[in-house]
mmCIF file of the C-alpha atoms, coordinates in Angstrom:
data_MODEL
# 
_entry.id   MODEL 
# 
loop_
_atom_site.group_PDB 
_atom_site.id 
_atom_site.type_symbol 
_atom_site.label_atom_id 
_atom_site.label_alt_id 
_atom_site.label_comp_id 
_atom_site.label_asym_id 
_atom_site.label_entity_id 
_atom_site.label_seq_id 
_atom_site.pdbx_PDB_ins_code 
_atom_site.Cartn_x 
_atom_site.Cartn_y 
_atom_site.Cartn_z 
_atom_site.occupancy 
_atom_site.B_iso_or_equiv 
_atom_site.pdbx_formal_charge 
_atom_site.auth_seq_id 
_atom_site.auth_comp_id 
_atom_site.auth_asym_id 
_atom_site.auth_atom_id 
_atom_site.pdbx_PDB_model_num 
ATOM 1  C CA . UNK A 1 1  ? 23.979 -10.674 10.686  1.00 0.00 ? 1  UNK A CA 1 
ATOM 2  C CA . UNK A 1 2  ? 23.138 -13.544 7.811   1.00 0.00 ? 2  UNK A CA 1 
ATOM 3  C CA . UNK A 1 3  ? 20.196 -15.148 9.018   1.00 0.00 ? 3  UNK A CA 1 
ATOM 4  C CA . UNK A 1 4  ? 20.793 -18.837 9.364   1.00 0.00 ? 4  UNK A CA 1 
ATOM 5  C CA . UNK A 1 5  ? 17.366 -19.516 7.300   1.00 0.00 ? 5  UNK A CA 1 
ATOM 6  C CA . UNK A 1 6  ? 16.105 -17.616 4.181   1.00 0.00 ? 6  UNK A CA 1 
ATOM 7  C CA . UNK A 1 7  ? 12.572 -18.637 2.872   1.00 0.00 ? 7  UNK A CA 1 
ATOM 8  C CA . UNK A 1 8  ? 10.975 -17.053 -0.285  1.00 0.00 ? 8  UNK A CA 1 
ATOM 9  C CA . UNK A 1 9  ? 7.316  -17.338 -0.586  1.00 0.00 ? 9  UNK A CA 1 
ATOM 10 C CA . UNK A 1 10 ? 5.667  -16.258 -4.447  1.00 0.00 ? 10 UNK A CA 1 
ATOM 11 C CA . UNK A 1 11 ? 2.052  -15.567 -4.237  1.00 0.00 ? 11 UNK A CA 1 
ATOM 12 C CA . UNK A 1 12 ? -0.622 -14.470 -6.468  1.00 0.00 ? 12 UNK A CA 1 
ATOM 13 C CA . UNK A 1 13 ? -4.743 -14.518 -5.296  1.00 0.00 ? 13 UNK A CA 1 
ATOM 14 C CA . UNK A 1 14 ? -3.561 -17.493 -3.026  1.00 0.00 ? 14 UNK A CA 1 
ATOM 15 C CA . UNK A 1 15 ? -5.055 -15.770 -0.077  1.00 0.00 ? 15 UNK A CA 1 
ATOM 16 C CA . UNK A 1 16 ? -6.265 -19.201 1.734   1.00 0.00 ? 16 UNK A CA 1 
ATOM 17 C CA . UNK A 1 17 ? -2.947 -21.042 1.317   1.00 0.00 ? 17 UNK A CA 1 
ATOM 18 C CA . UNK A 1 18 ? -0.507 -17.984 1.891   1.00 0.00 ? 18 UNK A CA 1 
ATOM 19 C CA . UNK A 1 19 ? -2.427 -17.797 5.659   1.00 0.00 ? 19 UNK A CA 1 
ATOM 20 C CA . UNK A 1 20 ? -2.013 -21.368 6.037   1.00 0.00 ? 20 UNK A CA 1 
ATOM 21 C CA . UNK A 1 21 ? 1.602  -21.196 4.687   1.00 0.00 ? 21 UNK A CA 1 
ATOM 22 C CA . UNK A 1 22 ? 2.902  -18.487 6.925   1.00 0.00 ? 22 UNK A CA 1 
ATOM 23 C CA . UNK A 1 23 ? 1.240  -19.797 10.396  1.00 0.00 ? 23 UNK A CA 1 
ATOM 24 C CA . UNK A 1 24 ? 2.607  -23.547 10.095  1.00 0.00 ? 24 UNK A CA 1 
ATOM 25 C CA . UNK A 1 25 ? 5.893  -21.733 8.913   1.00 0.00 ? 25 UNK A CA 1 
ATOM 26 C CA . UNK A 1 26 ? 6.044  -19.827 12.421  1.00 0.00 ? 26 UNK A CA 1 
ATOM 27 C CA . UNK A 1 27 ? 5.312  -22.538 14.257  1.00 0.00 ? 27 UNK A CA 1 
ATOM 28 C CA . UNK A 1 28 ? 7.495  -24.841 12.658  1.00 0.00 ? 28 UNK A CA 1 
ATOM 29 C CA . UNK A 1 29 ? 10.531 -23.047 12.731  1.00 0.00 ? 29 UNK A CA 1 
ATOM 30 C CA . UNK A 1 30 ? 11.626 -22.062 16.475  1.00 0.00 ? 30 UNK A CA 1 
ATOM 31 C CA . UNK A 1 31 ? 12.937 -18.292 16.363  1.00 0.00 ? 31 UNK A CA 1 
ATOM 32 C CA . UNK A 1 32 ? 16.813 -17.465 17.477  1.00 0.00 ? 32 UNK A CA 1 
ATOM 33 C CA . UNK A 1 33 ? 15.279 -16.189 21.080  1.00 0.00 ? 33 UNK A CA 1 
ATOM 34 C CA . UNK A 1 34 ? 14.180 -19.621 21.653  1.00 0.00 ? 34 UNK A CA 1 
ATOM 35 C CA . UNK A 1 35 ? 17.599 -21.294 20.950  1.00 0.00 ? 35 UNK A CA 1 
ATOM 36 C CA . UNK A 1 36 ? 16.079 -21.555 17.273  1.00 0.00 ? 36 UNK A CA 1 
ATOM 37 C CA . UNK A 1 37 ? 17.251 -20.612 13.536  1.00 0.00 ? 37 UNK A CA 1 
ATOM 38 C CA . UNK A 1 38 ? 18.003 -17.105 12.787  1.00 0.00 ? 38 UNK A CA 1 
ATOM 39 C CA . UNK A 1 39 ? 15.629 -16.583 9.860   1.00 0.00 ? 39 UNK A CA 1 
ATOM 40 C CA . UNK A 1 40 ? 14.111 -14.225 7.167   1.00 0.00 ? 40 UNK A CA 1 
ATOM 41 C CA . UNK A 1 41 ? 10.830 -14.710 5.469   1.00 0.00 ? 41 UNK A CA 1 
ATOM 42 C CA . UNK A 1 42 ? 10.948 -12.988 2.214   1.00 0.00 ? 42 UNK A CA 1 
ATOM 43 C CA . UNK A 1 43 ? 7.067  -12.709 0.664   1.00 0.00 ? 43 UNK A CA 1 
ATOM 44 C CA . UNK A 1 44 ? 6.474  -11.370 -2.681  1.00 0.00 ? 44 UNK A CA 1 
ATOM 45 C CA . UNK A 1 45 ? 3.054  -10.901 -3.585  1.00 0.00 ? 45 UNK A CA 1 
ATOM 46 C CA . UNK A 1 46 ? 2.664  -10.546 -7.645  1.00 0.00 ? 46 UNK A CA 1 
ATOM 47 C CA . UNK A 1 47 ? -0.379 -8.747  -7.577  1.00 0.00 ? 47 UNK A CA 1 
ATOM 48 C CA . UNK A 1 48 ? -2.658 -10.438 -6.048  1.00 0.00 ? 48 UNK A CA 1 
ATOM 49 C CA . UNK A 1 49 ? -6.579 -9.005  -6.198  1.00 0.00 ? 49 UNK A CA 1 
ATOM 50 C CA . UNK A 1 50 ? -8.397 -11.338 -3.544  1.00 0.00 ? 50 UNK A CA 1 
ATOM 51 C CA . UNK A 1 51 ? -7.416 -10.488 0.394   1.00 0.00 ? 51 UNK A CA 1 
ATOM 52 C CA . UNK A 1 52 ? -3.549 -11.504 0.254   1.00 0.00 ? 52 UNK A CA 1 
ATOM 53 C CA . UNK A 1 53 ? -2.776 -7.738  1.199   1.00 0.00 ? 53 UNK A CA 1 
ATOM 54 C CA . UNK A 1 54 ? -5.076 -8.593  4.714   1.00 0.00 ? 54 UNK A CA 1 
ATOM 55 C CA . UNK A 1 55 ? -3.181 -11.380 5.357   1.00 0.00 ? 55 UNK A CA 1 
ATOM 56 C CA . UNK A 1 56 ? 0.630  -9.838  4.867   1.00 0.00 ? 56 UNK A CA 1 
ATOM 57 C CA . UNK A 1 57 ? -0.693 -7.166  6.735   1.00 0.00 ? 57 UNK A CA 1 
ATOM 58 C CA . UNK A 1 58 ? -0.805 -9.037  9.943   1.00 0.00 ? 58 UNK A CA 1 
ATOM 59 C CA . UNK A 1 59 ? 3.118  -9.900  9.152   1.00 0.00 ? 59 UNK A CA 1 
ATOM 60 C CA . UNK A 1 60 ? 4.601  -6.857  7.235   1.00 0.00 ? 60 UNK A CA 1 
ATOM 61 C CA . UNK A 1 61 ? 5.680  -5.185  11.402  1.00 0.00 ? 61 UNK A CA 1 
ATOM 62 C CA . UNK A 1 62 ? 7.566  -8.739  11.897  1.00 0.00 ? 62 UNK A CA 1 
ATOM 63 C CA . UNK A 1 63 ? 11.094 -7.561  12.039  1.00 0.00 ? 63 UNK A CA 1 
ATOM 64 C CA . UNK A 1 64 ? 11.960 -11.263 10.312  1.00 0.00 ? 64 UNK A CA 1 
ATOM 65 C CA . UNK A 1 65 ? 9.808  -10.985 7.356   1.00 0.00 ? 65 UNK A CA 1 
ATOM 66 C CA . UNK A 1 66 ? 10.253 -8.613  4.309   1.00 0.00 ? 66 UNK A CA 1 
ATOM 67 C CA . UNK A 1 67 ? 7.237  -8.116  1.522   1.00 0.00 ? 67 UNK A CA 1 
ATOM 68 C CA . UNK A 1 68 ? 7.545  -6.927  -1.913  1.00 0.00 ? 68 UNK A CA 1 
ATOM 69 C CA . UNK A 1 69 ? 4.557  -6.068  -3.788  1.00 0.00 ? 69 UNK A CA 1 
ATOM 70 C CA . UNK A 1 70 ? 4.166  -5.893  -7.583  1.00 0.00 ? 70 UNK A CA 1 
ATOM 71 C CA . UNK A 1 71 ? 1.574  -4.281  -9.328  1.00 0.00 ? 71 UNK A CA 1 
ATOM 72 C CA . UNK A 1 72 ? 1.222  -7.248  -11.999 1.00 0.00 ? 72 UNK A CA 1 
# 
C-alpha cells in the first residue's frame, strides 16, 4: 500500500536537530491506527561522525521509517 505521506529527511553531524526533527514529526503527524495519515519516513544519513547513528537507532525497528546510510 502507497503511504498517504512520504517525508525525506538529509542529515549530516546534525545530531541535535535530527532528534528534535523526528520527535515533533511523530507527534505531529497522527499514525493510520489513530484515524491518521498512512506515512513513511525516509532518513538518509550522509555520513555523519557525531551521534546521528544513536539517534536513528532508536527509529531504524519503526516499521514506518526506512534509513540509508552513506559512508561519505
Amino acid at each position: 500500500m502507497r503511504p498517504d505521506v512520504s517525508i525525506c529527511i538529509l542529515t549530516w553531524n546534525r545530531a541535535d536537530f535530527l532528534e528534535v526533527c523526528l520527535r515533533e514529526l511523530f507527534a505531529s503527524i497522527t499514525p493510520t491506527e489513530a484515524g491518521g495519515l498512512s506515512r513513511e519516513i525516509l532518513i538518509m544519513d550522509n555520513g555523519s561522525t557525531d551521534k546521528t547513528a544513536d539517534i536513528l537507532s532508536m527509529y531504524e525497528k519503526r516499521p514506518d521509517v526506512r534509513i540509508f546510510r552513506q559512508n561519505k
